[in-house]
């Protein structure tokens, strides 16, 4: 097949304007070296996953599941050993009963904290859904209701850790420190594993026995090491993000020290039952196969994020991270400046989807948000954000948070289509080597 055929399918069949297609190809020509580095990282992580599966003798029988109580579910137990090996932790809890990332974080926190303990976030305000877990926004069943207090130390203006503030905040009640790797929906930089390691050693130097937990959402397999190799006692994430590889239909994980994971297991099921129960029904195969695919899926998502950053930066938009910064998660923010820009961008992502491509996303009032939110997703798994998706609140700076793509080619189409919709709305003009807003 020649490049003319490729151009034809994009431009004649999928509706991408020729100038936009060529603009994209020109941007891509400058990204070869970065893409090679991403592939090398994916190759390393792929070997890590295969090696852990071989070491634990993953077998065909592990792919089927149990029902009822789920006693002696070897597939589940072996998968947890595979996760523990990949993340270099003593133990792991990887379950479909962990509903989502928020639930996994809630189980990890509420099981390892007791009344009178204090929780500290040394990296500023955590992800929105944590507000109600902690009780920052009063909520039924929050940690605050159970007598767990909370302290927060914000990052300094330049994004660095406020070491003096952190030292002052640690006291005899401080039991657990929560560190969010990804920026989530904030505009602070995402933390590298190296920086997380520096922060953890600083904290452990002040208080040796404090539990350091990392919210690892969106960070898995982006780097060759994970925060659990940099001193974290516990890492937590969602299986409908990176480590589920797009195949896990639900689920979450908590990996960490034996003690932390045991606490979490007793909380998830029941005191006395712990990890011994929990039927996997039919999900084991998708958990294994998704984990197996995850390093390359994450690589595709990273390429998409970098391609988006470079396209939109060239078009004159502020993008976070910028086009050349190193990556520590798969999220790309693009500040689209106007409601029309944000809406057009999301329409493009939706129009490129394999599922629900004909649907037009509209801004909508969402609980917990003070502005309407627009979301684009045409996913095989509901709400899956390792699949190509974008969303953003309809308020200045009208930032779209873009992530995922089960394959790089799909992410590429999504970004081209977002520019196509921006052009159709008269917001940008793109010419092959030239552009204007
Ligand atoms: C996605 C995410 C969560 C949890 O979100 P769920 O939608 O409940 O899976 C928590 N923290 C961060 C940083 C996230 O990106």
CSV table of C-alpha atoms and ligand atoms in Angstrom, one decimal:
chain,number,residue,atom,x,y,z
A,1,UNK,CA,0.0,0.0,0.0
A,2,UNK,CA,1.3,3.4,-0.8
A,3,UNK,CA,0.9,6.7,1.0
A,4,UNK,CA,-1.7,7.9,-1.5
A,5,UNK,CA,-4.0,5.1,-0.4
A,6,UNK,CA,-3.5,6.1,3.2
A,7,UNK,CA,-4.3,9.7,2.4
A,8,UNK,CA,-7.3,8.6,0.5
A,9,UNK,CA,-8.9,6.7,3.3
A,10,UNK,CA,-8.3,9.6,5.7
A,11,UNK,CA,-9.5,12.3,3.3
A,12,UNK,CA,-12.1,10.6,1.2
A,13,UNK,CA,-13.6,8.0,3.5
A,14,UNK,CA,-13.2,9.5,6.9
A,15,UNK,CA,-13.7,13.2,6.0
A,16,UNK,CA,-10.4,14.7,7.0
A,17,UNK,CA,-9.5,17.8,5.0
A,18,UNK,CA,-6.3,17.3,2.9
A,19,UNK,CA,-4.6,20.3,4.4
A,20,UNK,CA,-5.2,19.1,7.9
A,21,UNK,CA,-4.0,15.6,7.0
A,22,UNK,CA,-0.7,17.1,5.6
A,23,UNK,CA,-0.4,19.4,8.6
A,24,UNK,CA,-0.5,16.3,10.8
A,25,UNK,CA,2.0,14.4,8.7
A,26,UNK,CA,4.4,17.4,8.9
A,27,UNK,CA,4.1,17.4,12.7
A,28,UNK,CA,4.6,13.7,12.8
A,29,UNK,CA,7.8,13.9,10.8
A,30,UNK,CA,9.3,15.8,13.7
A,31,UNK,CA,8.3,13.3,16.4
A,32,UNK,CA,10.1,10.1,15.2
A,33,UNK,CA,12.7,10.2,17.9
A,34,UNK,CA,10.2,10.6,20.7
A,35,UNK,CA,8.1,7.8,19.3
A,36,UNK,CA,11.1,5.6,19.3
A,37,UNK,CA,11.8,6.3,23.0
A,38,UNK,CA,8.1,5.5,23.8
A,39,UNK,CA,8.4,2.2,21.9
A,40,UNK,CA,11.6,1.3,23.8
A,41,UNK,CA,9.8,1.9,27.1
A,42,UNK,CA,6.8,-0.1,26.0
A,43,UNK,CA,9.1,-3.0,25.0
A,44,UNK,CA,10.8,-2.9,28.4
A,45,UNK,CA,7.4,-2.9,30.2
A,46,UNK,CA,6.1,-5.7,27.9
A,47,UNK,CA,9.0,-7.9,28.9
A,48,UNK,CA,8.4,-7.1,32.6
A,49,UNK,CA,4.7,-8.2,32.2
A,50,UNK,CA,5.6,-11.4,30.3
A,51,UNK,CA,8.3,-12.3,32.7
A,52,UNK,CA,6.0,-11.9,35.7
A,53,UNK,CA,3.4,-14.1,34.0
A,54,UNK,CA,6.0,-16.8,33.2
A,55,UNK,CA,7.5,-16.7,36.7
A,56,UNK,CA,4.0,-17.2,38.3
A,57,UNK,CA,3.2,-20.0,35.8
A,58,UNK,CA,0.1,-18.4,34.4
A,59,UNK,CA,-1.9,-21.3,32.9
A,60,UNK,CA,-5.0,-21.7,30.8
A,61,UNK,CA,-7.1,-22.7,33.8
A,62,UNK,CA,-6.4,-19.3,35.4
A,63,UNK,CA,-8.4,-17.6,32.7
A,64,UNK,CA,-11.7,-19.0,33.9
A,65,UNK,CA,-13.3,-17.9,37.1
A,66,UNK,CA,-15.3,-18.8,40.1
A,67,UNK,CA,-18.8,-18.1,41.3
A,68,UNK,CA,-20.4,-17.7,44.7
A,69,UNK,CA,-17.9,-17.1,47.5
A,70,UNK,CA,-15.0,-17.4,45.1
A,71,UNK,CA,-12.9,-19.7,47.3
A,72,UNK,CA,-9.7,-21.1,45.8
A,73,UNK,CA,-9.8,-18.8,42.7
A,74,UNK,CA,-6.4,-19.6,41.4
A,75,UNK,CA,-6.7,-17.3,38.5
A,76,UNK,CA,-7.4,-14.4,40.8
A,77,UNK,CA,-4.7,-15.3,43.3
A,78,UNK,CA,-2.1,-15.8,40.5
A,79,UNK,CA,-3.0,-12.5,38.9
A,80,UNK,CA,-2.4,-10.8,42.2
A,81,UNK,CA,1.0,-12.3,42.4
A,82,UNK,CA,1.7,-11.2,38.8
A,83,UNK,CA,0.7,-7.6,39.8
A,84,UNK,CA,2.9,-7.7,42.9
A,85,UNK,CA,5.9,-8.8,40.8
A,86,UNK,CA,5.3,-6.2,38.1
A,87,UNK,CA,5.0,-3.4,40.7
A,88,UNK,CA,7.7,-4.9,43.1
A,89,UNK,CA,5.3,-5.1,46.0
A,90,UNK,CA,4.8,-7.7,48.7
A,91,UNK,CA,1.2,-8.3,47.9
A,92,UNK,CA,-1.7,-7.1,45.7
A,93,UNK,CA,-5.4,-6.9,45.6
A,94,UNK,CA,-6.8,-6.8,42.0
A,95,UNK,CA,-10.5,-7.3,41.9
A,96,UNK,CA,-13.6,-6.6,39.9
A,97,UNK,CA,-15.3,-5.8,43.2
A,98,UNK,CA,-13.1,-2.6,43.3
A,99,UNK,CA,-15.6,-0.6,41.3
A,100,UNK,CA,-13.4,2.2,40.0
A,101,UNK,CA,-10.3,4.2,41.0
A,102,UNK,CA,-12.3,6.3,43.5
A,103,UNK,CA,-13.5,3.1,45.2
A,104,UNK,CA,-10.0,1.6,45.3
A,105,UNK,CA,-8.6,4.8,46.8
A,106,UNK,CA,-11.5,4.8,49.4
A,107,UNK,CA,-10.8,1.2,50.4
A,108,UNK,CA,-7.0,1.8,50.6
A,109,UNK,CA,-7.5,4.9,52.8
A,110,UNK,CA,-10.4,3.9,55.0
A,111,UNK,CA,-8.8,0.5,55.8
A,112,UNK,CA,-5.4,1.8,56.7
A,113,UNK,CA,-6.6,4.8,58.8
A,114,UNK,CA,-8.2,4.7,62.3
A,115,UNK,CA,-10.1,7.3,64.3
A,116,UNK,CA,-7.6,9.9,65.6
A,117,UNK,CA,-5.2,9.4,62.7
A,118,UNK,CA,-4.3,12.2,60.3
A,119,UNK,CA,-4.1,12.0,56.5
A,120,UNK,CA,-1.7,14.4,54.7
A,121,UNK,CA,-1.5,15.4,51.1
A,122,UNK,CA,1.8,17.1,50.5
A,123,UNK,CA,1.1,17.8,46.8
A,124,UNK,CA,-2.0,20.0,47.0
A,125,UNK,CA,-5.6,19.2,46.6
A,126,UNK,CA,-6.2,15.7,45.4
A,127,UNK,CA,-8.5,14.6,42.6
A,128,UNK,CA,-12.1,15.9,42.8
A,129,UNK,CA,-13.7,12.6,43.8
A,130,UNK,CA,-11.4,12.4,46.8
A,131,UNK,CA,-13.0,15.5,48.4
A,132,UNK,CA,-16.0,13.5,49.6
A,133,UNK,CA,-13.9,10.5,50.7
A,134,UNK,CA,-11.7,12.7,52.9
A,135,UNK,CA,-14.6,15.0,53.9
A,136,UNK,CA,-13.1,18.2,52.3
A,137,UNK,CA,-16.7,18.5,51.0
A,138,UNK,CA,-18.9,17.0,53.8
A,139,UNK,CA,-20.3,13.7,52.8
A,140,UNK,CA,-21.9,10.6,54.4
A,141,UNK,CA,-19.4,8.1,55.4
A,142,UNK,CA,-16.3,10.3,54.8
A,143,UNK,CA,-13.1,9.9,56.8
A,144,UNK,CA,-13.9,13.1,58.6
A,145,UNK,CA,-17.1,11.5,60.0
A,146,UNK,CA,-14.9,8.6,61.4
A,147,UNK,CA,-12.6,11.1,63.1
A,148,UNK,CA,-9.8,11.0,60.6
A,149,UNK,CA,-8.4,14.5,60.2
A,150,UNK,CA,-6.8,15.9,57.0
A,151,UNK,CA,-4.0,18.3,56.3
A,152,UNK,CA,-2.8,19.6,52.9
A,153,UNK,CA,0.4,21.3,51.8
A,154,UNK,CA,0.2,22.9,48.4
A,155,UNK,CA,3.0,22.8,45.9
A,156,UNK,CA,4.9,26.0,45.6
A,157,UNK,CA,4.2,28.4,42.7
A,158,UNK,CA,6.9,26.9,40.6
A,159,UNK,CA,5.5,23.4,41.1
A,160,UNK,CA,8.2,22.3,43.6
A,161,UNK,CA,7.5,20.6,46.9
A,162,UNK,CA,7.1,22.9,49.9
A,163,UNK,CA,9.5,21.0,52.1
A,164,UNK,CA,9.3,23.4,55.0
A,165,UNK,CA,5.5,23.3,54.9
A,166,UNK,CA,5.6,19.5,54.7
A,167,UNK,CA,8.0,19.2,57.7
A,168,UNK,CA,5.7,21.5,59.7
A,169,UNK,CA,2.6,19.5,58.8
A,170,UNK,CA,3.9,16.1,59.9
A,171,UNK,CA,2.9,15.5,63.5
A,172,UNK,CA,2.4,12.5,65.8
A,173,UNK,CA,-1.1,11.9,64.4
A,174,UNK,CA,0.2,11.7,60.8
A,175,UNK,CA,-0.5,8.1,59.7
A,176,UNK,CA,-0.8,8.1,56.0
A,177,UNK,CA,0.5,10.4,53.2
A,178,UNK,CA,-1.4,10.5,49.9
A,179,UNK,CA,0.6,11.5,46.8
A,180,UNK,CA,-1.2,11.9,43.5
A,181,UNK,CA,1.1,11.1,40.5
A,182,UNK,CA,-1.1,12.5,37.8
A,183,UNK,CA,-2.2,16.1,37.6
A,184,UNK,CA,-5.8,14.9,37.1
A,185,UNK,CA,-7.9,18.0,36.2
A,186,UNK,CA,-5.4,20.5,37.7
A,187,UNK,CA,-2.8,22.3,35.8
A,188,UNK,CA,0.2,21.4,38.0
A,189,UNK,CA,2.8,19.2,36.5
A,190,UNK,CA,2.4,15.4,36.8
A,191,UNK,CA,5.0,13.9,39.2
A,192,UNK,CA,7.7,11.7,37.8
A,193,UNK,CA,8.5,8.5,39.7
A,194,UNK,CA,11.9,10.1,40.5
A,195,UNK,CA,10.3,13.1,42.1
A,196,UNK,CA,7.8,10.9,44.0
A,197,UNK,CA,10.8,9.0,45.3
A,198,UNK,CA,12.5,12.2,46.6
A,199,UNK,CA,9.3,13.3,48.3
A,200,UNK,CA,8.9,9.9,50.0
A,201,UNK,CA,12.4,9.7,51.3
A,202,UNK,CA,12.1,13.3,52.7
A,203,UNK,CA,8.9,12.2,54.5
A,204,UNK,CA,10.3,8.9,55.8
A,205,UNK,CA,13.3,10.8,57.1
A,206,UNK,CA,11.0,12.8,59.3
A,207,UNK,CA,8.6,10.0,60.2
A,208,UNK,CA,9.8,6.5,59.4
A,209,UNK,CA,6.6,4.5,59.9
A,210,UNK,CA,4.2,6.8,58.0
A,211,UNK,CA,2.4,5.0,55.2
A,212,UNK,CA,3.1,6.6,51.8
A,213,UNK,CA,0.3,5.9,49.3
A,214,UNK,CA,0.5,6.9,45.6
A,215,UNK,CA,-2.7,7.5,43.5
A,216,UNK,CA,-1.1,5.9,40.4
A,217,UNK,CA,-4.1,6.5,38.1
A,218,UNK,CA,-3.0,7.2,34.5
A,219,UNK,CA,0.6,6.6,35.3
A,220,UNK,CA,1.1,2.9,35.0
A,221,UNK,CA,3.7,1.8,32.4
A,222,UNK,CA,4.4,5.4,31.3
A,223,UNK,CA,7.9,5.0,32.8
A,224,UNK,CA,10.1,2.0,33.2
A,225,UNK,CA,9.6,2.0,37.0
A,226,UNK,CA,6.6,2.6,39.3
A,227,UNK,CA,6.3,4.6,42.5
A,228,UNK,CA,6.3,1.4,44.5
A,229,UNK,CA,10.0,1.0,43.4
A,230,UNK,CA,10.7,4.5,44.8
A,231,UNK,CA,9.5,3.9,48.3
A,232,UNK,CA,5.7,3.9,48.2
A,233,UNK,CA,4.1,1.5,50.6
A,234,UNK,CA,1.0,1.3,48.5
A,235,UNK,CA,-0.1,2.2,45.0
A,236,UNK,CA,-3.7,2.4,43.8
A,237,UNK,CA,-5.3,2.6,40.4
A,238,UNK,CA,-8.2,1.7,38.1
A,239,UNK,CA,-8.4,-1.1,35.6
A,240,UNK,CA,-10.5,1.0,33.2
A,241,UNK,CA,-7.4,3.1,32.8
A,242,UNK,CA,-3.8,2.0,31.9
A,243,UNK,CA,-3.4,-1.5,33.5
A,244,UNK,CA,-6.7,-2.9,32.2
A,245,UNK,CA,-5.3,-2.4,28.7
A,246,UNK,CA,-8.8,-1.6,27.4
A,247,UNK,CA,-10.0,-5.1,27.9
A,248,UNK,CA,-10.8,-5.1,31.7
A,249,UNK,CA,-14.5,-4.3,31.9
A,250,UNK,CA,-14.2,-2.9,35.4
A,251,UNK,CA,-12.0,-3.2,38.5
A,252,UNK,CA,-9.2,-1.6,40.5
A,253,UNK,CA,-6.0,-2.6,42.2
A,254,UNK,CA,-4.2,-1.9,45.5
A,255,UNK,CA,-0.6,-3.1,45.5
A,256,UNK,CA,1.7,-2.7,48.5
A,257,UNK,CA,3.1,-4.0,51.7
A,258,UNK,CA,1.6,-7.2,53.1
A,259,UNK,CA,0.1,-5.2,55.9
A,260,UNK,CA,-1.5,-2.4,53.8
A,261,UNK,CA,-3.0,-4.9,51.3
A,262,UNK,CA,-4.3,-7.1,54.1
A,263,UNK,CA,-6.0,-4.1,55.7
A,264,UNK,CA,-7.5,-3.2,52.4
A,265,UNK,CA,-8.7,-6.8,51.8
A,266,UNK,CA,-10.4,-7.0,55.2
A,267,UNK,CA,-12.2,-3.7,54.4
A,268,UNK,CA,-13.2,-4.7,50.9
A,269,UNK,CA,-14.7,-8.0,51.9
A,270,UNK,CA,-15.1,-8.4,55.6
A,271,UNK,CA,-12.9,-8.8,58.7
A,272,UNK,CA,-12.1,-12.5,58.9
A,273,UNK,CA,-12.6,-13.0,55.2
A,274,UNK,CA,-10.0,-10.8,53.5
A,275,UNK,CA,-8.5,-12.0,50.3
A,276,UNK,CA,-9.9,-15.5,50.5
A,277,UNK,CA,-13.2,-14.6,48.9
A,278,UNK,CA,-14.5,-12.7,45.9
A,279,UNK,CA,-15.7,-14.5,42.8
A,280,UNK,CA,-14.2,-13.4,39.6
A,281,UNK,CA,-17.1,-14.7,37.5
A,282,UNK,CA,-15.8,-14.3,33.9
A,283,UNK,CA,-13.3,-11.4,34.2
A,284,UNK,CA,-10.0,-13.2,34.7
A,285,UNK,CA,-9.2,-13.6,31.1
A,286,UNK,CA,-9.8,-9.9,30.3
A,287,UNK,CA,-7.7,-8.9,33.4
A,288,UNK,CA,-4.8,-11.0,32.2
A,289,UNK,CA,-5.0,-10.2,28.6
A,290,UNK,CA,-5.6,-6.5,29.3
A,291,UNK,CA,-2.5,-6.4,31.5
A,292,UNK,CA,-0.5,-8.1,28.8
A,293,UNK,CA,-1.6,-5.5,26.2
A,294,UNK,CA,-1.3,-2.5,28.6
A,295,UNK,CA,2.3,-1.5,27.8
A,296,UNK,CA,1.6,-1.1,24.1
A,297,UNK,CA,-1.8,0.5,24.7
A,298,UNK,CA,-0.2,3.0,27.0
A,299,UNK,CA,2.5,3.7,24.3
A,300,UNK,CA,-0.3,4.4,21.8
A,301,UNK,CA,-2.0,6.8,24.2
A,302,UNK,CA,1.3,8.5,24.9
A,303,UNK,CA,1.9,9.0,21.2
A,304,UNK,CA,-1.6,10.5,20.8
A,305,UNK,CA,-1.0,12.9,23.7
A,306,UNK,CA,2.3,14.1,22.2
A,307,UNK,CA,0.9,14.4,18.7
A,308,UNK,CA,-2.0,16.4,20.1
A,309,UNK,CA,0.3,18.7,22.1
A,310,UNK,CA,2.4,19.4,19.0
A,311,UNK,CA,-0.5,20.0,16.7
A,312,UNK,CA,-2.3,22.4,19.0
A,313,UNK,CA,0.9,24.1,20.1
A,314,UNK,CA,1.7,24.8,16.5
A,315,UNK,CA,-1.9,26.2,16.1
A,316,UNK,CA,-1.1,28.7,18.9
A,317,UNK,CA,-2.9,27.0,21.9
A,318,UNK,CA,-1.5,26.5,25.3
A,319,UNK,CA,-1.0,22.8,25.9
A,320,UNK,CA,-0.1,21.1,29.2
A,321,UNK,CA,2.4,19.3,29.1
A,322,UNK,CA,3.9,21.3,26.2
A,323,UNK,CA,5.1,19.6,23.0
A,324,UNK,CA,8.6,18.7,24.2
A,325,UNK,CA,8.2,18.0,27.9
A,326,UNK,CA,8.8,14.5,29.2
A,327,UNK,CA,5.7,12.5,30.1
A,328,UNK,CA,4.7,11.0,33.4
A,329,UNK,CA,1.0,10.2,32.6
A,330,UNK,CA,-1.2,9.9,29.5
A,331,UNK,CA,-3.3,13.0,30.0
A,332,UNK,CA,-3.0,16.0,27.7
A,333,UNK,CA,-4.7,19.3,28.4
A,334,UNK,CA,-5.4,21.7,25.6
A,335,UNK,CA,-6.7,25.2,26.5
A,336,UNK,CA,-9.1,26.0,23.7
A,337,UNK,CA,-9.9,29.6,24.8
A,338,UNK,CA,-13.6,29.6,23.9
A,339,UNK,CA,-16.7,27.4,24.5
A,340,UNK,CA,-17.0,26.9,20.8
A,341,UNK,CA,-13.4,25.6,20.6
A,342,UNK,CA,-13.9,23.1,23.4
A,343,UNK,CA,-17.2,21.9,21.9
A,344,UNK,CA,-15.7,21.5,18.5
A,345,UNK,CA,-12.7,19.6,19.9
A,346,UNK,CA,-14.9,17.1,21.7
A,347,UNK,CA,-17.1,16.7,18.7
A,348,UNK,CA,-14.1,15.6,16.7
A,349,UNK,CA,-13.0,13.0,19.3
A,350,UNK,CA,-16.5,11.6,19.4
A,351,UNK,CA,-16.7,11.6,15.6
A,352,UNK,CA,-13.5,9.5,15.4
A,353,UNK,CA,-14.9,6.8,17.7
A,354,UNK,CA,-15.5,3.1,16.7
A,355,UNK,CA,-18.7,3.1,18.9
A,356,UNK,CA,-21.3,6.0,18.9
A,357,UNK,CA,-19.4,8.0,16.3
A,358,UNK,CA,-22.7,9.5,15.0
A,359,UNK,CA,-23.6,10.9,18.5
A,360,UNK,CA,-23.0,14.7,19.1
A,361,UNK,CA,-21.7,15.4,22.6
A,362,UNK,CA,-23.4,18.4,24.3
A,363,UNK,CA,-22.4,20.3,27.5
A,364,UNK,CA,-24.4,19.1,30.5
A,365,UNK,CA,-24.7,20.0,34.2
A,366,UNK,CA,-22.9,17.3,36.3
A,367,UNK,CA,-23.1,16.7,40.0
A,368,UNK,CA,-20.0,18.1,41.8
A,369,UNK,CA,-19.1,20.6,39.0
A,370,UNK,CA,-19.8,24.3,39.1
A,371,UNK,CA,-20.0,24.6,35.3
A,372,UNK,CA,-21.5,22.5,32.5
A,373,UNK,CA,-19.2,19.7,31.4
A,374,UNK,CA,-18.8,18.3,27.9
A,375,UNK,CA,-17.6,14.7,27.4
A,376,UNK,CA,-16.6,12.8,24.3
A,377,UNK,CA,-16.3,9.1,24.4
A,378,UNK,CA,-17.2,6.3,22.0
A,379,UNK,CA,-15.9,3.5,24.1
A,380,UNK,CA,-16.3,-0.3,24.3
A,381,UNK,CA,-16.3,-0.1,28.1
A,382,UNK,CA,-18.5,2.6,29.7
A,383,UNK,CA,-16.5,5.5,31.0
A,384,UNK,CA,-13.2,3.9,30.1
A,385,UNK,CA,-10.6,6.5,29.8
A,386,UNK,CA,-7.8,4.4,28.5
A,387,UNK,CA,-10.0,4.5,25.4
A,388,UNK,CA,-9.9,7.7,23.3
A,389,UNK,CA,-11.8,10.3,25.3
A,390,UNK,CA,-11.9,14.0,26.1
A,391,UNK,CA,-13.8,16.2,28.5
A,392,UNK,CA,-13.7,19.6,30.0
A,393,UNK,CA,-15.7,22.1,32.0
A,394,UNK,CA,-17.3,25.0,30.1
A,395,UNK,CA,-15.4,27.7,31.8
A,396,UNK,CA,-12.2,29.6,31.1
A,397,UNK,CA,-9.7,28.6,29.9
A,398,UNK,CA,-11.9,26.0,28.2
A,399,UNK,CA,-9.4,23.2,28.6
A,400,UNK,CA,-10.1,19.9,27.0
A,401,UNK,CA,-8.5,17.0,29.0
A,402,UNK,CA,-7.7,14.4,26.4
A,403,UNK,CA,-6.5,10.9,27.0
A,404,UNK,CA,-6.3,7.3,25.8
A,405,UNK,CA,-6.6,5.5,22.5
A,406,UNK,CA,-6.4,1.8,22.4
A,407,UNK,CA,-4.2,2.1,19.3
A,408,UNK,CA,-2.0,5.0,18.2
A,409,UNK,CA,-3.8,5.1,14.8
A,410,UNK,CA,-7.1,5.7,16.5
A,411,UNK,CA,-5.6,8.5,18.7
A,412,UNK,CA,-4.2,10.0,15.5
A,413,UNK,CA,-7.6,10.0,13.8
A,414,UNK,CA,-9.2,11.5,16.8
A,415,UNK,CA,-6.8,14.5,16.9
A,416,UNK,CA,-7.1,15.0,13.1
A,417,UNK,CA,-10.8,14.9,13.5
A,418,UNK,CA,-10.8,17.4,16.3
A,419,UNK,CA,-8.9,19.8,14.1
A,420,UNK,CA,-11.4,19.0,11.3
A,421,UNK,CA,-14.3,20.0,13.5
A,422,UNK,CA,-12.5,23.2,14.6
A,423,UNK,CA,-12.0,24.1,11.0
A,424,UNK,CA,-15.6,23.3,10.1
A,425,UNK,CA,-16.7,25.6,12.9
A,426,UNK,CA,-14.5,28.4,11.5
A,427,UNK,CA,-12.2,28.5,14.6
A,428,UNK,CA,-9.0,27.5,12.9
A,429,UNK,CA,-7.7,27.6,9.4
A,430,UNK,CA,-5.1,24.9,8.6
A,431,UNK,CA,-3.0,24.8,5.5
A,432,UNK,CA,-0.4,22.2,4.8
A,433,UNK,CA,2.6,24.1,6.1
A,434,UNK,CA,0.9,27.1,7.4
A,435,UNK,CA,-1.9,27.8,9.8
A,436,UNK,CA,-3.9,30.6,11.3
A,437,UNK,CA,-6.4,31.0,14.1
B,1,LIG,C1,-9.4,8.7,37.4
B,1,LIG,C2,-8.7,9.1,38.6
B,1,LIG,C3,-9.2,8.7,39.8
B,1,LIG,C4,-10.4,7.8,40.1
B,1,LIG,O1,-11.4,8.0,39.2
B,1,LIG,P1,-12.5,6.9,38.8
B,1,LIG,O2,-13.3,7.7,37.8
B,1,LIG,O3,-13.3,6.7,40.1
B,1,LIG,O4,-11.9,5.7,38.3
B,1,LIG,C5,-8.5,9.1,40.9
B,1,LIG,N1,-7.4,9.9,40.8
B,1,LIG,C6,-6.9,10.2,39.6
B,1,LIG,C7,-5.6,11.0,39.5
B,1,LIG,C8,-7.5,9.8,38.5
B,1,LIG,O5,-7.1,10.2,37.3
